[in-house]
Short mmCIF file of C-alpha atoms in Angstrom, two decimals:
data_model
loop_
_atom_site.label_atom_id
_atom_site.label_comp_id
_atom_site.label_asym_id
_atom_site.label_seq_id
_atom_site.Cartn_x
_atom_site.Cartn_y
_atom_site.Cartn_z
CA VAL A 1 -5.18 -12.73 -3.02
CA MET A 2 -3.53 -12.54 -6.39
CA ILE A 3 0.16 -13.25 -5.61
CA PRO A 4 2.58 -12.15 -8.40
CA GLU A 5 4.53 -14.99 -9.85
CA LEU A 6 8.19 -15.27 -9.19
CA PRO A 7 10.55 -14.42 -11.95
CA ALA A 8 12.63 -17.31 -13.48
CA ASP A 9 15.84 -15.46 -12.28
CA ILE A 10 14.58 -14.58 -8.88
CA LEU A 11 17.22 -16.61 -6.91
CA ASP A 12 20.04 -14.65 -8.71
CA LYS A 13 18.26 -11.20 -7.81
CA LEU A 14 17.82 -12.27 -4.13
CA ASP A 15 21.37 -13.76 -3.83
CA ARG A 16 22.76 -10.40 -5.01
CA ARG A 17 20.64 -8.37 -2.52
CA ILE A 18 21.49 -10.75 0.26
CA ALA A 19 25.24 -10.56 -0.48
CA ALA A 20 25.14 -6.69 -0.24
CA SER A 21 23.28 -6.80 3.20
CA GLU A 22 25.29 -6.87 6.44
CA MET A 23 22.22 -7.97 8.45
CA ALA A 24 21.37 -10.79 5.96
CA GLY A 25 25.16 -11.84 6.38
CA TRP A 26 24.98 -11.87 10.09
CA LEU A 27 21.80 -13.94 9.99
CA ASN A 28 23.53 -16.34 7.52
CA LEU A 29 20.42 -15.94 5.33
CA SER A 30 19.92 -17.95 2.28
CA VAL A 31 16.89 -18.89 0.09
CA ILE A 32 15.71 -21.75 -2.12
CA ARG A 33 12.82 -21.91 -4.41
CA LYS A 34 10.22 -24.64 -4.39
CA ASP A 35 7.74 -24.10 -7.19
CA ASN A 36 6.23 -20.58 -6.54
CA GLN A 37 7.25 -20.53 -2.90
CA LEU A 38 10.48 -19.40 -1.32
CA ILE A 39 12.03 -20.95 1.59
CA TYR A 40 14.43 -18.97 3.77
CA THR A 41 17.13 -20.30 6.02
CA LEU A 42 18.61 -18.76 9.11
CA GLY A 43 22.14 -20.53 9.17
CA PHE A 44 22.67 -21.21 12.83
CA ASP A 45 25.80 -19.35 14.49
CA GLU A 46 26.83 -19.31 18.11
CA ALA A 47 26.29 -15.50 17.98
CA HIS A 48 22.46 -16.21 17.63
CA ILE A 49 22.27 -17.79 21.18
CA GLY A 50 20.28 -15.84 23.49
CA ASN A 51 20.02 -18.24 26.47
CA PRO A 52 23.09 -20.12 27.01
CA VAL A 53 21.73 -22.37 29.75
CA ILE A 54 19.03 -23.87 27.42
CA ARG A 55 21.03 -22.90 24.14
CA ALA A 56 18.06 -21.24 22.60
CA ILE A 57 18.32 -18.76 19.78
CA HIS A 58 17.67 -15.15 20.98
CA GLY A 59 14.06 -14.04 20.29
CA GLY A 60 15.25 -10.87 18.60
CA VAL A 61 17.14 -13.04 16.10
CA VAL A 62 14.03 -14.92 15.38
CA SER A 63 12.00 -11.80 14.96
CA THR A 64 14.55 -10.14 12.77
CA PHE A 65 14.73 -13.32 10.57
CA LEU A 66 11.01 -13.39 10.12
CA GLU A 67 10.83 -9.50 9.31
CA THR A 68 13.77 -9.97 6.90
CA ALA A 69 12.20 -12.93 5.10
CA SER A 70 8.98 -10.98 4.81
CA TRP A 71 10.81 -8.04 3.27
CA TYR A 72 12.62 -10.27 0.84
CA GLU A 73 9.37 -12.01 -0.23
CA ALA A 74 7.80 -8.57 -1.10
CA TYR A 75 11.00 -7.61 -2.92
CA ALA A 76 10.95 -10.87 -4.90
CA ARG A 77 7.38 -10.30 -6.00
CA LEU A 78 7.32 -6.55 -6.68
CA PRO A 79 8.79 -4.49 -9.44
CA GLU A 80 12.43 -3.66 -8.81
CA ASP A 81 11.83 0.11 -9.04
CA VAL A 82 9.68 0.30 -5.87
CA ASP A 83 10.83 1.07 -2.26
CA ILE A 84 9.85 -1.31 0.52
CA ASN A 85 9.81 -0.12 4.15
CA VAL A 86 8.67 -2.24 7.05
CA THR A 87 6.14 -0.38 9.11
CA SER A 88 5.27 -2.90 11.83
CA VAL A 89 6.15 -6.27 12.88
CA HIS A 90 4.35 -8.49 15.43
CA THR A 91 6.08 -11.73 16.44
CA ASN A 92 4.33 -14.69 18.19
CA PHE A 93 6.89 -16.95 19.84
CA LEU A 94 5.34 -20.53 20.03
CA ARG A 95 8.20 -22.72 21.30
CA SER A 96 11.91 -22.57 22.14
CA THR A 97 14.45 -22.97 19.46
CA THR A 98 17.41 -25.27 19.38
CA PRO A 99 20.92 -24.48 18.25
CA THR A 100 20.25 -25.55 14.64
CA ASP A 101 19.06 -23.90 11.40
CA VAL A 102 15.72 -22.17 11.30
CA TYR A 103 13.54 -22.16 8.11
CA ALA A 104 10.73 -19.85 7.17
CA SER A 105 8.14 -19.36 4.51
CA VAL A 106 6.00 -16.32 3.90
CA SER A 107 2.41 -15.97 3.09
CA ILE A 108 1.28 -12.71 1.24
CA HIS A 109 -2.16 -11.48 2.58
CA ARG A 110 -2.10 -8.31 0.42
CA LEU A 111 0.39 -6.65 -1.75
CA GLY A 112 -1.40 -3.38 -2.82
CA ARG A 113 -0.42 -0.30 -4.46
CA ARG A 114 0.81 1.44 -1.25
CA PHE A 115 0.70 -1.21 1.45
CA GLY A 116 1.27 -4.82 1.87
CA PHE A 117 0.57 -7.33 4.47
CA LEU A 118 2.56 -10.60 5.06
CA GLU A 119 2.86 -13.45 7.52
CA ALA A 120 5.95 -15.37 8.08
CA THR A 121 6.24 -18.75 9.90
CA CYS A 122 9.41 -20.37 10.98
CA TRP A 123 10.28 -23.86 12.18
CA GLN A 124 13.24 -26.16 12.60
CA GLU A 125 12.96 -29.98 12.45
CA ASP A 126 9.31 -30.13 11.75
CA ARG A 127 7.31 -27.70 9.62
CA ASP A 128 4.17 -28.66 11.36
CA LYS A 129 5.67 -27.45 14.69
CA PRO A 130 6.49 -23.80 14.15
CA VAL A 131 8.66 -21.94 16.62
CA ALA A 132 7.37 -18.59 15.83
CA THR A 133 5.21 -16.54 13.37
CA ALA A 134 5.18 -12.85 12.48
CA GLU A 135 2.80 -10.46 10.86
CA THR A 136 4.71 -7.83 8.95
CA GLY A 137 3.18 -4.61 7.35
CA ILE A 138 5.08 -2.80 4.60
CA ARG A 139 4.80 0.42 2.89
CA ILE A 140 5.31 0.42 -0.75
CA LYS A 141 6.30 3.33 -2.66
CA ARG A 142 6.13 3.35 -6.40
CA PRO A 143 8.27 5.62 -8.64
CA ASP A 144 5.30 7.56 -10.00
CA GLU A 145 4.11 8.30 -6.30
CA LYS A 146 4.95 11.91 -5.31
CA SER A 147 6.45 12.62 -2.09
CA SER A 148 4.12 13.86 0.49
CA LEU A 149 6.81 16.49 1.25
CA ALA A 150 7.08 17.74 -2.38
CA GLY A 151 6.76 21.52 -2.61
CA LYS A 152 6.54 22.14 1.11
CA THR A 153 9.05 24.24 3.15
#
């Protein structure tokens, strides 16, 4: 799969978009670059706890983090004039989380003209022990694409 290179100024572009998103703010989302890979961080917050007895992060928070990381990965690699909409997310929960930061990386299986398929993996202390994965499907709408409702009443 041909993966588009990351632009030199990608972290500035992502930081601006993250700062404008209430959801990214609630997730305490941040991103760093390592070569041609982005690493996303869910900064732990007490509001993320789902099970107070074992102090595990809520599965919905983990799933939302993986979906959000996938969306930002597509946003980072596609032209700025395209619209990206998540069409499906399937999350696999592999082990309990602890009340600490969660990290994620995203693999791109395909970024086509109209659709994209990505897989995000998150971990805490050890990258070789993922806590969850998510397969995300996205719809890519390019500016030259006519609306399917154009001309219909």
